[in-house]
Amino acid sequence: DIQMTQSPSSLSASVGDRVTIPCRASQTIASYVNWYQQRPGKPPKVLIYAASNLQSGVPSRFSGSGSGTDFTLTISNLQPEDFATYYCQQTYNTPHTFGQGTKLEIK
Amino acid sequence: QVTLKESGPVLVKPTETLTLTCTVSGFSLTTARTGVSWIRQPPGKALEWLAHVFWDDEKSYTTSLKTRLTISKDTSRSQVVLRLTNMDPVDTATYYCARLLIYDKGGYYLPYFDSWGQGTLVTVSS
């Protein structure tokens, strides 16, 4: 199975900051990475699919990059509603594993 | 509008079999390049992918639970059913179903979840 590693498990930032959230795959997976945001008590919501494609309706301050084994979710100009947990997921092959999540907290 | 809704028991006893139903609307389970997956999340923990079934009835299961899981679909009822046998307290989690879409990037097919149900919390306890 492909392991997805998200480190750090949490990070602190302030409104207006630019943050990057990394994710590393245990083997090369081309662009088969998706990013989800989850707020407490809610289901996840897709932000980025296929590494860099912005899901319709998602603000343009979210962007994704990377290929192979290293991927990044970038949030520019953080807004209060962006403080949540972010998960990467690989769909290169099954099982479609998720990372352990990065919790973005207010500094 | 695409919607998915999970239903099933909120409490099961150890060794029992869990049966969950995902009822979908706004799309068909026979539409090409779509599928439905089940994902679970223990309280305070990360997401865990469990299984999927595609429009052509292709199925796949997570490695660690392969012997206990069964996924099936009933296209006439727009439902996807997940069965997990021999339940244990460690299976306590919120169970989600999600629609799986395939993004065609020049002949490469990249799946992702574009819509999720609200989830259903299942507790395993005697």
mmCIF file of C-alpha atoms in Angstrom:
data_model
loop_
_atom_site.group_PDB
_atom_site.id
_atom_site.type_symbol
_atom_site.label_atom_id
_atom_site.label_comp_id
_atom_site.label_asym_id
_atom_site.label_seq_id
_atom_site.Cartn_x
_atom_site.Cartn_y
_atom_site.Cartn_z
ATOM 1 C CA ASP A 1 0.000 0.000 0.000
ATOM 2 C CA ILE A 2 1.134 3.566 -0.675
ATOM 3 C CA GLN A 3 1.688 5.614 2.475
ATOM 4 C CA MET A 4 0.941 9.321 2.482
ATOM 5 C CA THR A 5 2.873 11.325 5.063
ATOM 6 C CA GLN A 6 1.758 14.723 6.243
ATOM 7 C CA SER A 7 4.141 16.537 8.519
ATOM 8 C CA PRO A 8 3.653 18.594 10.577
ATOM 9 C CA SER A 9 0.427 17.311 12.072
ATOM 10 C CA SER A 10 -0.434 20.869 13.068
ATOM 11 C CA LEU A 11 0.727 24.362 12.286
ATOM 12 C CA SER A 12 -0.186 27.843 13.435
ATOM 13 C CA ALA A 13 -0.747 30.883 11.296
ATOM 14 C CA SER A 14 -2.502 34.226 11.304
ATOM 15 C CA VAL A 15 -5.252 35.678 9.159
ATOM 16 C CA GLY A 16 -3.690 37.083 6.015
ATOM 17 C CA ASP A 17 -0.694 34.704 6.068
ATOM 18 C CA ARG A 18 0.401 32.421 3.275
ATOM 19 C CA VAL A 19 0.866 28.798 4.354
ATOM 20 C CA THR A 20 2.119 25.671 2.670
ATOM 21 C CA ILE A 21 1.064 22.191 3.729
ATOM 22 C CA PRO A 22 3.302 19.360 2.517
ATOM 23 C CA CYS A 23 2.473 15.753 1.695
ATOM 24 C CA ARG A 24 4.852 12.988 0.673
ATOM 25 C CA ALA A 25 4.043 9.665 -0.966
ATOM 26 C CA SER A 26 5.990 6.496 -0.218
ATOM 27 C CA GLN A 27 6.434 5.884 -3.961
ATOM 28 C CA THR A 28 6.041 7.910 -7.105
ATOM 29 C CA ILE A 29 2.401 8.602 -7.942
ATOM 30 C CA ALA A 30 2.592 11.137 -10.789
ATOM 31 C CA SER A 31 -0.223 13.672 -10.173
ATOM 32 C CA TYR A 32 -2.672 11.320 -8.468
ATOM 33 C CA VAL A 33 -3.154 13.490 -5.385
ATOM 34 C CA ASN A 34 -6.244 15.214 -4.060
ATOM 35 C CA TRP A 35 -6.589 17.670 -1.181
ATOM 36 C CA TYR A 36 -9.567 17.903 1.160
ATOM 37 C CA GLN A 37 -10.532 20.366 3.865
ATOM 38 C CA GLN A 38 -12.470 19.185 6.897
ATOM 39 C CA ARG A 39 -14.045 21.430 9.490
ATOM 40 C CA PRO A 40 -15.107 20.003 12.864
ATOM 41 C CA GLY A 41 -18.269 17.918 12.668
ATOM 42 C CA LYS A 42 -18.460 18.199 8.883
ATOM 43 C CA PRO A 43 -17.592 15.882 6.013
ATOM 44 C CA PRO A 44 -14.453 16.602 4.004
ATOM 45 C CA LYS A 45 -14.661 18.893 1.002
ATOM 46 C CA VAL A 46 -12.446 18.611 -2.052
ATOM 47 C CA LEU A 47 -10.234 21.622 -2.756
ATOM 48 C CA ILE A 48 -7.717 20.367 -5.315
ATOM 49 C CA TYR A 49 -7.804 17.272 -7.527
ATOM 50 C CA ALA A 50 -5.113 15.746 -9.718
ATOM 51 C CA ALA A 51 -2.461 17.682 -7.777
ATOM 52 C CA SER A 52 -3.181 21.144 -9.159
ATOM 53 C CA ASN A 53 -6.765 21.446 -10.401
ATOM 54 C CA LEU A 54 -8.960 23.774 -8.377
ATOM 55 C CA GLN A 55 -12.403 22.339 -7.696
ATOM 56 C CA SER A 56 -15.251 24.483 -8.942
ATOM 57 C CA GLY A 57 -16.460 26.919 -6.294
ATOM 58 C CA VAL A 58 -13.262 26.791 -4.242
ATOM 59 C CA PRO A 59 -11.587 30.199 -3.709
ATOM 60 C CA SER A 60 -8.539 30.895 -5.837
ATOM 61 C CA ARG A 61 -6.384 31.474 -2.742
ATOM 62 C CA PHE A 62 -6.081 27.670 -2.632
ATOM 63 C CA SER A 63 -3.565 26.063 -4.964
ATOM 64 C CA GLY A 64 -1.816 22.732 -5.305
ATOM 65 C CA SER A 65 1.502 21.697 -6.781
ATOM 66 C CA GLY A 66 3.857 18.778 -7.059
ATOM 67 C CA SER A 67 4.368 15.549 -8.929
ATOM 68 C CA GLY A 68 6.033 12.239 -8.226
ATOM 69 C CA THR A 69 6.360 11.928 -4.464
ATOM 70 C CA ASP A 70 6.184 15.472 -3.081
ATOM 71 C CA PHE A 71 3.078 17.630 -3.076
ATOM 72 C CA THR A 72 2.061 20.929 -1.548
ATOM 73 C CA LEU A 73 -1.186 22.689 -0.766
ATOM 74 C CA THR A 74 -0.767 26.457 -0.552
ATOM 75 C CA ILE A 75 -3.269 28.844 0.977
ATOM 76 C CA SER A 76 -2.675 32.531 0.322
ATOM 77 C CA ASN A 77 -4.213 35.317 2.379
ATOM 78 C CA LEU A 78 -5.620 33.031 5.078
ATOM 79 C CA GLN A 79 -9.199 33.686 6.043
ATOM 80 C CA PRO A 80 -10.867 32.781 9.366
ATOM 81 C CA GLU A 81 -12.869 29.999 7.706
ATOM 82 C CA ASP A 82 -9.647 28.313 6.492
ATOM 83 C CA PHE A 83 -8.676 27.120 9.964
ATOM 84 C CA ALA A 84 -9.472 23.445 9.607
ATOM 85 C CA THR A 85 -7.781 20.099 8.994
ATOM 86 C CA TYR A 86 -6.351 19.307 5.576
ATOM 87 C CA TYR A 87 -5.874 15.833 4.136
ATOM 88 C CA CYS A 88 -4.011 14.665 1.084
ATOM 89 C CA GLN A 89 -5.075 11.466 -0.656
ATOM 90 C CA GLN A 90 -3.530 9.360 -3.379
ATOM 91 C CA THR A 91 -5.624 7.653 -6.031
ATOM 92 C CA TYR A 92 -2.724 6.192 -8.013
ATOM 93 C CA ASN A 93 -3.809 2.752 -6.942
ATOM 94 C CA THR A 94 -6.019 1.104 -4.373
ATOM 95 C CA PRO A 95 -6.306 1.384 -1.458
ATOM 96 C CA HIS A 96 -6.809 5.119 -1.993
ATOM 97 C CA THR A 97 -4.940 6.108 1.140
ATOM 98 C CA PHE A 98 -5.151 9.407 2.999
ATOM 99 C CA GLY A 99 -2.485 11.224 4.918
ATOM 100 C CA GLN A 100 -2.852 11.687 8.653
ATOM 101 C CA GLY A 101 -3.951 15.288 8.223
ATOM 102 C CA THR A 102 -2.531 18.700 9.067
ATOM 103 C CA LYS A 103 -4.534 20.844 11.455
ATOM 104 C CA LEU A 104 -4.247 24.546 10.708
ATOM 105 C CA GLU A 105 -4.708 26.593 13.869
ATOM 106 C CA ILE A 106 -4.961 30.280 14.569
ATOM 107 C CA LYS A 107 -1.795 31.808 16.006
ATOM 108 C CA GLN B 1 -27.851 18.577 -7.288
ATOM 109 C CA VAL B 2 -25.762 15.609 -6.192
ATOM 110 C CA THR B 3 -26.533 14.254 -2.730
ATOM 111 C CA LEU B 4 -25.480 11.160 -0.824
ATOM 112 C CA LYS B 5 -27.002 9.985 2.439
ATOM 113 C CA GLU B 6 -25.765 7.247 4.724
ATOM 114 C CA SER B 7 -28.152 5.163 6.805
ATOM 115 C CA GLY B 8 -27.803 2.248 9.184
ATOM 116 C CA PRO B 9 -27.589 1.345 12.855
ATOM 117 C CA VAL B 10 -25.996 3.741 15.311
ATOM 118 C CA LEU B 11 -25.057 0.946 17.719
ATOM 119 C CA VAL B 12 -23.839 -2.563 17.005
ATOM 120 C CA LYS B 13 -22.536 -5.267 19.304
ATOM 121 C CA PRO B 14 -19.115 -6.873 19.000
ATOM 122 C CA THR B 15 -19.056 -9.772 16.495
ATOM 123 C CA GLU B 16 -22.182 -8.483 14.726
ATOM 124 C CA THR B 17 -22.266 -7.494 11.054
ATOM 125 C CA LEU B 18 -22.684 -3.834 10.147
ATOM 126 C CA THR B 19 -24.772 -3.013 7.100
ATOM 127 C CA LEU B 20 -24.741 0.577 5.846
ATOM 128 C CA THR B 21 -26.655 2.009 2.920
ATOM 129 C CA CYS B 22 -25.692 5.022 0.838
ATOM 130 C CA THR B 23 -28.632 6.449 -1.092
ATOM 131 C CA VAL B 24 -27.634 8.794 -3.891
ATOM 132 C CA SER B 25 -29.515 11.334 -5.955
ATOM 133 C CA GLY B 26 -28.622 13.737 -8.716
ATOM 134 C CA PHE B 27 -26.605 11.126 -10.592
ATOM 135 C CA SER B 28 -26.869 7.533 -11.712
ATOM 136 C CA LEU B 29 -24.756 4.642 -10.467
ATOM 137 C CA THR B 30 -24.438 3.576 -14.110
ATOM 138 C CA THR B 31 -22.939 6.844 -15.360
ATOM 139 C CA ALA B 32 -19.549 6.200 -16.915
ATOM 140 C CA ARG B 33 -16.482 7.265 -14.944
ATOM 141 C CA THR B 34 -18.328 7.504 -11.652
ATOM 142 C CA GLY B 35 -18.379 5.401 -8.565
ATOM 143 C CA VAL B 36 -19.117 5.452 -4.850
ATOM 144 C CA SER B 37 -16.610 4.933 -2.086
ATOM 145 C CA TRP B 38 -16.900 4.358 1.630
ATOM 146 C CA ILE B 39 -14.528 6.110 4.025
ATOM 147 C CA ARG B 40 -14.518 6.057 7.797
ATOM 148 C CA GLN B 41 -13.100 8.256 10.533
ATOM 149 C CA PRO B 42 -12.682 7.139 14.151
ATOM 150 C CA PRO B 43 -13.372 9.932 16.656
ATOM 151 C CA GLY B 44 -10.522 12.437 16.593
ATOM 152 C CA LYS B 45 -8.554 10.471 13.996
ATOM 153 C CA ALA B 46 -7.774 10.534 10.307
ATOM 154 C CA LEU B 47 -9.806 9.419 7.331
ATOM 155 C CA GLU B 48 -9.527 5.792 6.244
ATOM 156 C CA TRP B 49 -10.582 4.670 2.760
ATOM 157 C CA LEU B 50 -12.518 1.393 2.878
ATOM 158 C CA ALA B 51 -13.871 0.396 -0.527
ATOM 159 C CA HIS B 52 -15.308 1.549 -3.820
ATOM 160 C CA VAL B 53 -17.593 0.317 -6.553
ATOM 161 C CA PHE B 54 -17.509 1.811 -10.055
ATOM 162 C CA TRP B 55 -20.225 2.226 -12.665
ATOM 163 C CA ASP B 56 -19.047 -0.983 -14.371
ATOM 164 C CA ASP B 57 -19.239 -2.860 -11.057
ATOM 165 C CA GLU B 58 -15.475 -2.920 -10.534
ATOM 166 C CA LYS B 59 -14.839 -3.180 -6.795
ATOM 167 C CA SER B 60 -11.846 -2.690 -4.548
ATOM 168 C CA TYR B 61 -11.218 -2.990 -0.814
ATOM 169 C CA THR B 62 -8.699 -1.755 1.689
ATOM 170 C CA THR B 63 -6.031 -4.327 2.411
ATOM 171 C CA SER B 64 -6.425 -4.619 6.169
ATOM 172 C CA LEU B 65 -10.203 -5.217 6.048
ATOM 173 C CA LYS B 66 -10.493 -7.126 2.801
ATOM 174 C CA THR B 67 -11.747 -10.335 4.398
ATOM 175 C CA ARG B 68 -14.476 -8.517 6.339
ATOM 176 C CA LEU B 69 -15.815 -6.064 3.758
ATOM 177 C CA THR B 70 -18.364 -6.383 0.990
ATOM 178 C CA ILE B 71 -19.595 -3.557 -1.223
ATOM 179 C CA SER B 72 -22.477 -3.809 -3.650
ATOM 180 C CA LYS B 73 -24.786 -1.556 -5.595
ATOM 181 C CA ASP B 74 -28.447 -1.597 -6.498
ATOM 182 C CA THR B 75 -28.786 0.718 -9.465
ATOM 183 C CA SER B 76 -32.591 0.562 -9.520
ATOM 184 C CA ARG B 77 -32.707 1.911 -5.965
ATOM 185 C CA SER B 78 -29.683 4.240 -6.381
ATOM 186 C CA GLN B 79 -28.074 2.611 -3.373
ATOM 187 C CA VAL B 80 -24.640 1.343 -2.460
ATOM 188 C CA VAL B 81 -24.407 -1.063 0.452
ATOM 189 C CA LEU B 82 -21.376 -1.746 2.626
ATOM 190 C CA ARG B 83 -21.177 -4.757 4.902
ATOM 191 C CA LEU B 84 -18.501 -5.140 7.577
ATOM 192 C CA THR B 85 -18.497 -8.404 9.462
ATOM 193 C CA ASN B 86 -17.261 -9.276 12.939
ATOM 194 C CA MET B 87 -17.471 -5.747 14.320
ATOM 195 C CA ASP B 88 -15.098 -4.701 17.086
ATOM 196 C CA PRO B 89 -14.947 -1.589 19.282
ATOM 197 C CA VAL B 90 -12.031 -0.335 17.156
ATOM 198 C CA ASP B 91 -14.498 -0.098 14.252
ATOM 199 C CA THR B 92 -16.315 2.710 16.058
ATOM 200 C CA ALA B 93 -16.239 5.601 13.604
ATOM 201 C CA THR B 94 -18.173 7.990 11.446
ATOM 202 C CA TYR B 95 -18.787 6.257 8.135
ATOM 203 C CA TYR B 96 -19.032 8.379 5.013
ATOM 204 C CA CYS B 97 -19.957 7.587 1.451
ATOM 205 C CA ALA B 98 -18.658 9.792 -1.338
ATOM 206 C CA ARG B 99 -19.064 10.078 -5.078
ATOM 207 C CA LEU B 100 -15.956 9.161 -7.015
ATOM 208 C CA LEU B 101 -15.387 11.003 -10.259
ATOM 209 C CA ILE B 102 -12.677 10.298 -12.781
ATOM 210 C CA TYR B 103 -10.838 13.255 -14.242
ATOM 211 C CA ASP B 104 -9.575 12.528 -17.740
ATOM 212 C CA LYS B 105 -6.188 14.175 -18.174
ATOM 213 C CA GLY B 106 -5.231 13.334 -21.718
ATOM 214 C CA GLY B 107 -5.888 9.620 -21.387
ATOM 215 C CA TYR B 108 -4.785 9.384 -17.761
ATOM 216 C CA TYR B 109 -7.702 8.815 -15.407
ATOM 217 C CA LEU B 110 -7.397 10.452 -12.006
ATOM 218 C CA PRO B 111 -10.142 9.679 -9.466
ATOM 219 C CA TYR B 112 -11.263 12.043 -6.736
ATOM 220 C CA PHE B 113 -14.232 12.515 -4.383
ATOM 221 C CA ASP B 114 -16.342 15.489 -5.343
ATOM 222 C CA SER B 115 -19.363 15.004 -3.076
ATOM 223 C CA TRP B 116 -19.726 13.468 0.367
ATOM 224 C CA GLY B 117 -22.586 12.417 2.570
ATOM 225 C CA GLN B 118 -22.947 13.898 6.041
ATOM 226 C CA GLY B 119 -21.711 10.683 7.624
ATOM 227 C CA THR B 120 -23.194 8.343 10.193
ATOM 228 C CA LEU B 121 -21.591 7.576 13.553
ATOM 229 C CA VAL B 122 -21.508 3.879 14.353
ATOM 230 C CA THR B 123 -20.574 2.795 17.861
ATOM 231 C CA VAL B 124 -19.535 -0.756 18.648
ATOM 232 C CA SER B 125 -20.295 -1.707 22.212
ATOM 233 C CA SER B 126 -21.901 -4.508 24.160
#
